[in-house]
Amino acid sequence: MKVLISIDMEGVAGVATLDQIYRGGSGYPRAMELMTEEANAAIVGAFAGGATEVVVDDSHGTMDNLLHARLDPRARVTFGTPRAQCMVQGVDAETDVVLFVGYHAPAGCHGVLAHTYAGFTSVRINGVEQSEASANAIICAAHGVPVGMVTGDDVICAQARELFPSAEVVEVKQADGFAAATSVHPEVAQDLIRAAAERAVRDAAQLPRPEAPAYLVLELDFPTPLHADFVALCPGFERVSGMTVRASFSDAQELAPAISAAFYLMSIAAGQFAAGRR
C-alpha cells in the first residue's frame, strides 16, 4: 500500500509566528524540528496501518525544511522546488491515500498564518474559493486518490470535516489571530497524528474514490496589477481584471503546474515591486 504524506509547516503544533516559518527567522530551526516530528508521527502511523511504501512531500516554502537525518528511515522524502505536482509530487494511480499534515486555512480566513500558496489573495476553481488542501485534493482526484487525513488549526479542520467527511481530522491548535494560537503540546499532537494516520491508512480501502471535475476554470487574484501582468503573459492565462487572471483545463493534472508557474512568476513581480518602492 502506497501512502503519500504532504506536510506543510503553518499547521504544525507549536508554530504560529512569522519568524518561525521563514528561513533565517529566529524561530525557524525550532519549527523545522516540530515539523519533522509531526512527519515522523504520520510515517509511523501509516506503517502501523498497513503501508508498504511511504513518500513524504516537504511542502512548505522552499520545500526544504525537514531534518532528513531525523526522519523515519522507512520513508522516502521529496524536497526542493520547482516540481510539477507541487505539494503532492509523486501522487499517481498507484497511490492508495494521501495524508495532509500541518495544513492551514486559506487566504482571507481568520486562521493561523492563513494564506493560499503564499501570495495569491484568492484562488478559485470553478468559482469556488480554495484552500491548499482542497486544491491539492483535486489534483489527487485526477488519479482517483482520496484524502485520508488532515491536520492543522481549528479553522482548516472545520473546513476539512465538510470537504472530506470520511477523513480523519486532527486539530492541534486553535487560532487566536493570524500569528497567534493556543496549541496542544507537540507530543500530544504527535500522538494524535500517529493514531489518526494509522486509522486512515488501515481504512483507506473504504474511502470513496474521488473524481476530478471534467473541466476546470482556475481564477487567481493578486495583491497588485503588476503581479497579474507577469502571470497574464503565460500561455493559457487570460486577464480578467486588473488583479485577476484565468485559465481553463480539461485535465486536473495540469492544475498544479499552472498554479506553480503563476506562483513563481508572481514572485518575480513581487521582487520588482519591492525594488521599485525602495
XYZ file of C-alpha atoms in Angstrom:
278
model
C 0.000 0.000 0.000
C 1.465 3.340 -1.087
C 0.858 6.389 1.110
C 1.750 9.980 0.238
C 2.190 12.427 3.120
C 2.146 16.119 2.189
C 3.389 18.174 5.115
C 3.262 21.953 5.468
C 4.538 23.990 8.414
C 1.905 26.590 9.342
C -0.498 23.976 10.714
C 2.054 22.215 12.915
C 1.526 22.304 16.687
C 3.692 24.974 18.318
C 4.005 27.055 15.135
C 2.187 30.391 14.846
C 4.592 33.290 14.410
C 6.129 34.723 11.261
C 9.711 34.276 12.456
C 9.061 30.532 12.673
C 8.050 29.978 9.058
C 10.709 31.946 7.165
C 14.242 30.683 6.675
C 16.536 32.902 8.735
C 13.916 33.665 11.366
C 14.921 33.101 14.964
C 12.131 30.566 15.424
C 12.664 28.694 12.152
C 15.038 25.979 13.473
C 12.526 25.128 16.193
C 9.716 24.950 13.625
C 11.826 22.615 11.467
C 12.125 20.238 14.419
C 8.403 20.358 15.170
C 7.548 19.778 11.506
C 9.940 16.825 11.323
C 8.428 15.185 14.405
C 4.880 15.509 13.032
C 6.084 13.964 9.766
C 7.549 11.084 11.755
C 4.286 10.623 13.636
C 2.403 10.323 10.356
C 5.005 7.928 8.933
C 4.883 5.641 11.974
C 1.088 5.673 11.924
C 0.970 4.937 8.209
C 3.202 1.884 8.524
C 1.244 0.693 11.549
C -1.904 0.968 9.427
C -0.513 -1.297 6.723
C 1.533 0.938 4.415
C 4.280 -0.772 2.462
C 5.591 2.442 0.893
C 5.507 5.970 2.316
C 6.621 9.096 0.466
C 6.796 12.406 2.359
C 6.456 15.631 0.370
C 8.124 18.597 2.074
C 5.540 21.202 1.087
C 6.433 24.442 2.877
C 8.090 27.474 1.307
C 11.324 26.373 -0.344
C 10.161 22.781 0.278
C 13.431 22.005 2.056
C 12.541 22.189 5.732
C 12.515 18.647 7.096
C 15.523 17.356 9.003
C 16.192 14.317 6.831
C 18.573 12.546 9.200
C 15.859 12.550 11.860
C 13.090 11.160 9.648
C 11.921 7.574 9.962
C 14.281 5.773 7.536
C 11.473 3.628 6.142
C 10.070 6.658 4.291
C 11.391 8.466 1.240
C 11.317 12.267 1.161
C 10.636 14.560 -1.787
C 12.019 18.076 -1.395
C 13.073 21.185 -3.304
C 11.428 23.354 -5.951
C 10.084 23.729 -8.541
C 8.278 20.466 -9.105
C 5.389 19.674 -11.401
C 2.875 18.463 -8.819
C 3.970 20.963 -6.186
C 2.695 19.887 -2.729
C 1.586 16.417 -3.884
C 4.589 15.482 -6.001
C 4.553 11.792 -6.839
C 0.851 11.143 -6.480
C -0.269 8.632 -9.092
C -2.760 5.862 -9.743
C -0.667 3.534 -7.541
C -1.154 5.810 -4.518
C -3.802 4.477 -2.142
C -4.310 7.522 0.086
C -2.864 10.973 0.805
C -2.423 12.496 4.244
C -2.249 16.279 4.683
C -0.223 17.221 7.783
C 0.384 20.725 9.142
C -2.107 22.360 6.779
C -3.607 25.824 7.241
C -6.651 27.904 6.363
C -6.887 29.738 3.017
C -6.269 33.418 2.369
C -8.890 35.672 3.882
C -9.745 33.356 6.781
C -9.177 34.099 10.459
C -6.765 31.186 10.770
C -3.167 30.767 11.877
C -0.883 32.144 9.139
C -3.782 31.748 6.689
C -2.858 32.026 3.017
C -3.179 30.172 -0.268
C 0.099 29.360 -1.987
C 1.808 32.361 -0.358
C 0.831 35.481 -2.230
C -2.478 34.972 -4.006
C -5.268 36.912 -2.367
C -7.744 34.355 -3.699
C -7.642 31.042 -5.573
C -10.900 29.825 -7.112
C -11.639 26.676 -9.070
C -14.945 26.575 -10.927
C -15.977 29.622 -8.937
C -15.331 28.034 -5.526
C -12.769 29.501 -3.112
C -9.943 27.046 -2.472
C -7.532 26.225 0.297
C -4.299 24.401 -0.435
C -5.975 21.279 0.955
C -8.949 21.464 -1.397
C -6.851 22.357 -4.460
C -4.393 19.547 -3.750
C -7.325 17.179 -3.281
C -8.497 17.973 -6.822
C -5.011 17.186 -8.157
C -5.077 13.875 -6.264
C -8.606 13.168 -7.516
C -7.270 13.173 -11.074
C -5.617 9.879 -10.094
C -8.583 8.633 -8.049
C -6.675 9.106 -4.778
C -8.669 10.094 -1.661
C -7.637 12.316 1.244
C -7.435 10.197 4.375
C -6.308 12.742 6.972
C -5.971 16.490 7.525
C -4.199 18.085 10.496
C -3.871 21.739 11.452
C -5.680 24.502 13.300
C -9.389 24.648 14.114
C -10.201 26.690 11.003
C -8.789 24.319 8.378
C -10.068 21.356 10.389
C -13.636 22.725 10.292
C -13.330 23.097 6.517
C -11.831 19.612 6.190
C -14.713 17.985 8.063
C -17.117 19.396 5.489
C -14.948 18.752 2.442
C -13.630 15.299 3.420
C -16.327 13.791 5.662
C -14.741 10.321 5.627
C -11.232 11.544 6.501
C -9.517 11.673 9.869
C -9.229 15.264 11.103
C -6.739 16.243 13.820
C -6.980 19.696 15.396
C -3.672 20.560 17.069
C -4.275 24.246 17.840
C -6.863 26.998 17.863
C -6.413 30.265 16.003
C -6.248 33.329 18.248
C -5.188 35.568 15.368
C -3.123 35.493 12.205
C 0.106 34.978 14.131
C -1.262 33.722 17.450
C -2.562 30.350 18.578
C -3.349 28.150 21.542
C -1.627 24.837 20.829
C -1.552 21.399 22.381
C 1.861 20.108 23.454
C 3.880 18.802 20.487
C 3.980 15.297 21.955
C 0.198 15.306 22.316
C -0.164 16.435 18.688
C 2.220 13.728 17.518
C 0.301 11.032 19.409
C -2.971 12.225 17.851
C -1.454 12.312 14.358
C 0.127 8.888 14.741
C -3.172 7.297 15.775
C -5.190 9.100 13.092
C -2.706 8.190 10.354
C -2.903 4.539 11.381
C -6.715 4.602 11.165
C -6.665 6.480 7.853
C -4.335 4.003 6.186
C -5.989 0.939 7.717
C -9.383 2.098 6.403
C -8.155 3.588 3.113
C -9.865 0.933 1.002
C -13.240 2.043 2.373
C -12.746 5.692 1.405
C -14.823 6.836 -1.585
C -12.653 7.227 -4.677
C -12.869 10.858 -5.829
C -13.228 12.035 -9.399
C -11.848 15.354 -10.590
C -14.226 17.675 -12.461
C -14.187 17.141 -16.229
C -13.478 20.838 -16.796
C -11.627 23.248 -14.519
C -11.584 27.040 -14.535
C -8.796 28.448 -12.359
C -9.001 32.089 -11.252
C -6.185 33.786 -9.371
C -6.359 37.139 -7.605
C -3.163 39.095 -6.904
C -2.223 41.892 -4.500
C -1.220 44.316 -7.292
C -1.780 44.650 -11.064
C 1.973 44.131 -11.597
C 1.680 40.595 -10.266
C -1.172 39.921 -12.691
C 0.857 41.469 -15.555
C 3.521 38.783 -15.223
C 1.147 35.828 -14.984
C -1.083 37.072 -17.819
C 1.921 36.670 -20.158
C 1.986 32.937 -19.514
C 0.334 30.942 -22.351
C -3.093 29.698 -21.355
C -3.827 32.543 -18.936
C -6.101 35.446 -19.755
C -6.544 38.757 -17.974
C -9.961 39.078 -16.358
C -9.495 42.327 -14.443
C -6.749 44.486 -13.035
C -5.697 41.924 -10.461
C -7.280 38.678 -11.728
C -6.223 36.108 -14.327
C -7.976 32.968 -15.508
C -7.005 29.664 -17.140
C -9.088 26.645 -18.167
C -8.158 22.960 -18.175
C -9.755 19.697 -19.224
C -7.224 17.681 -17.217
C -6.796 18.203 -13.484
C -3.173 17.071 -13.787
C -2.453 20.415 -15.465
C -3.680 22.309 -12.404
C -0.608 22.007 -10.166
C 1.930 23.093 -12.836
C -0.269 26.087 -13.695
C -0.529 27.207 -10.075
C 3.207 26.697 -9.575
C 4.110 28.649 -12.700
C 1.830 31.502 -11.657
C 3.355 31.498 -8.183
C 6.928 31.760 -9.454
C 6.055 34.495 -11.952
C 4.257 36.327 -9.158
C 7.391 36.046 -7.014
C 9.433 37.769 -9.717
C 6.857 40.539 -9.846
C 6.922 40.858 -6.062
C 10.689 41.381 -6.207
C 10.346 44.110 -8.827
C 7.537 45.757 -6.880
C 9.629 45.791 -3.710
C 12.661 47.148 -5.569
C 10.570 49.939 -7.074
C 9.401 51.095 -3.654
C 12.904 51.452 -2.217
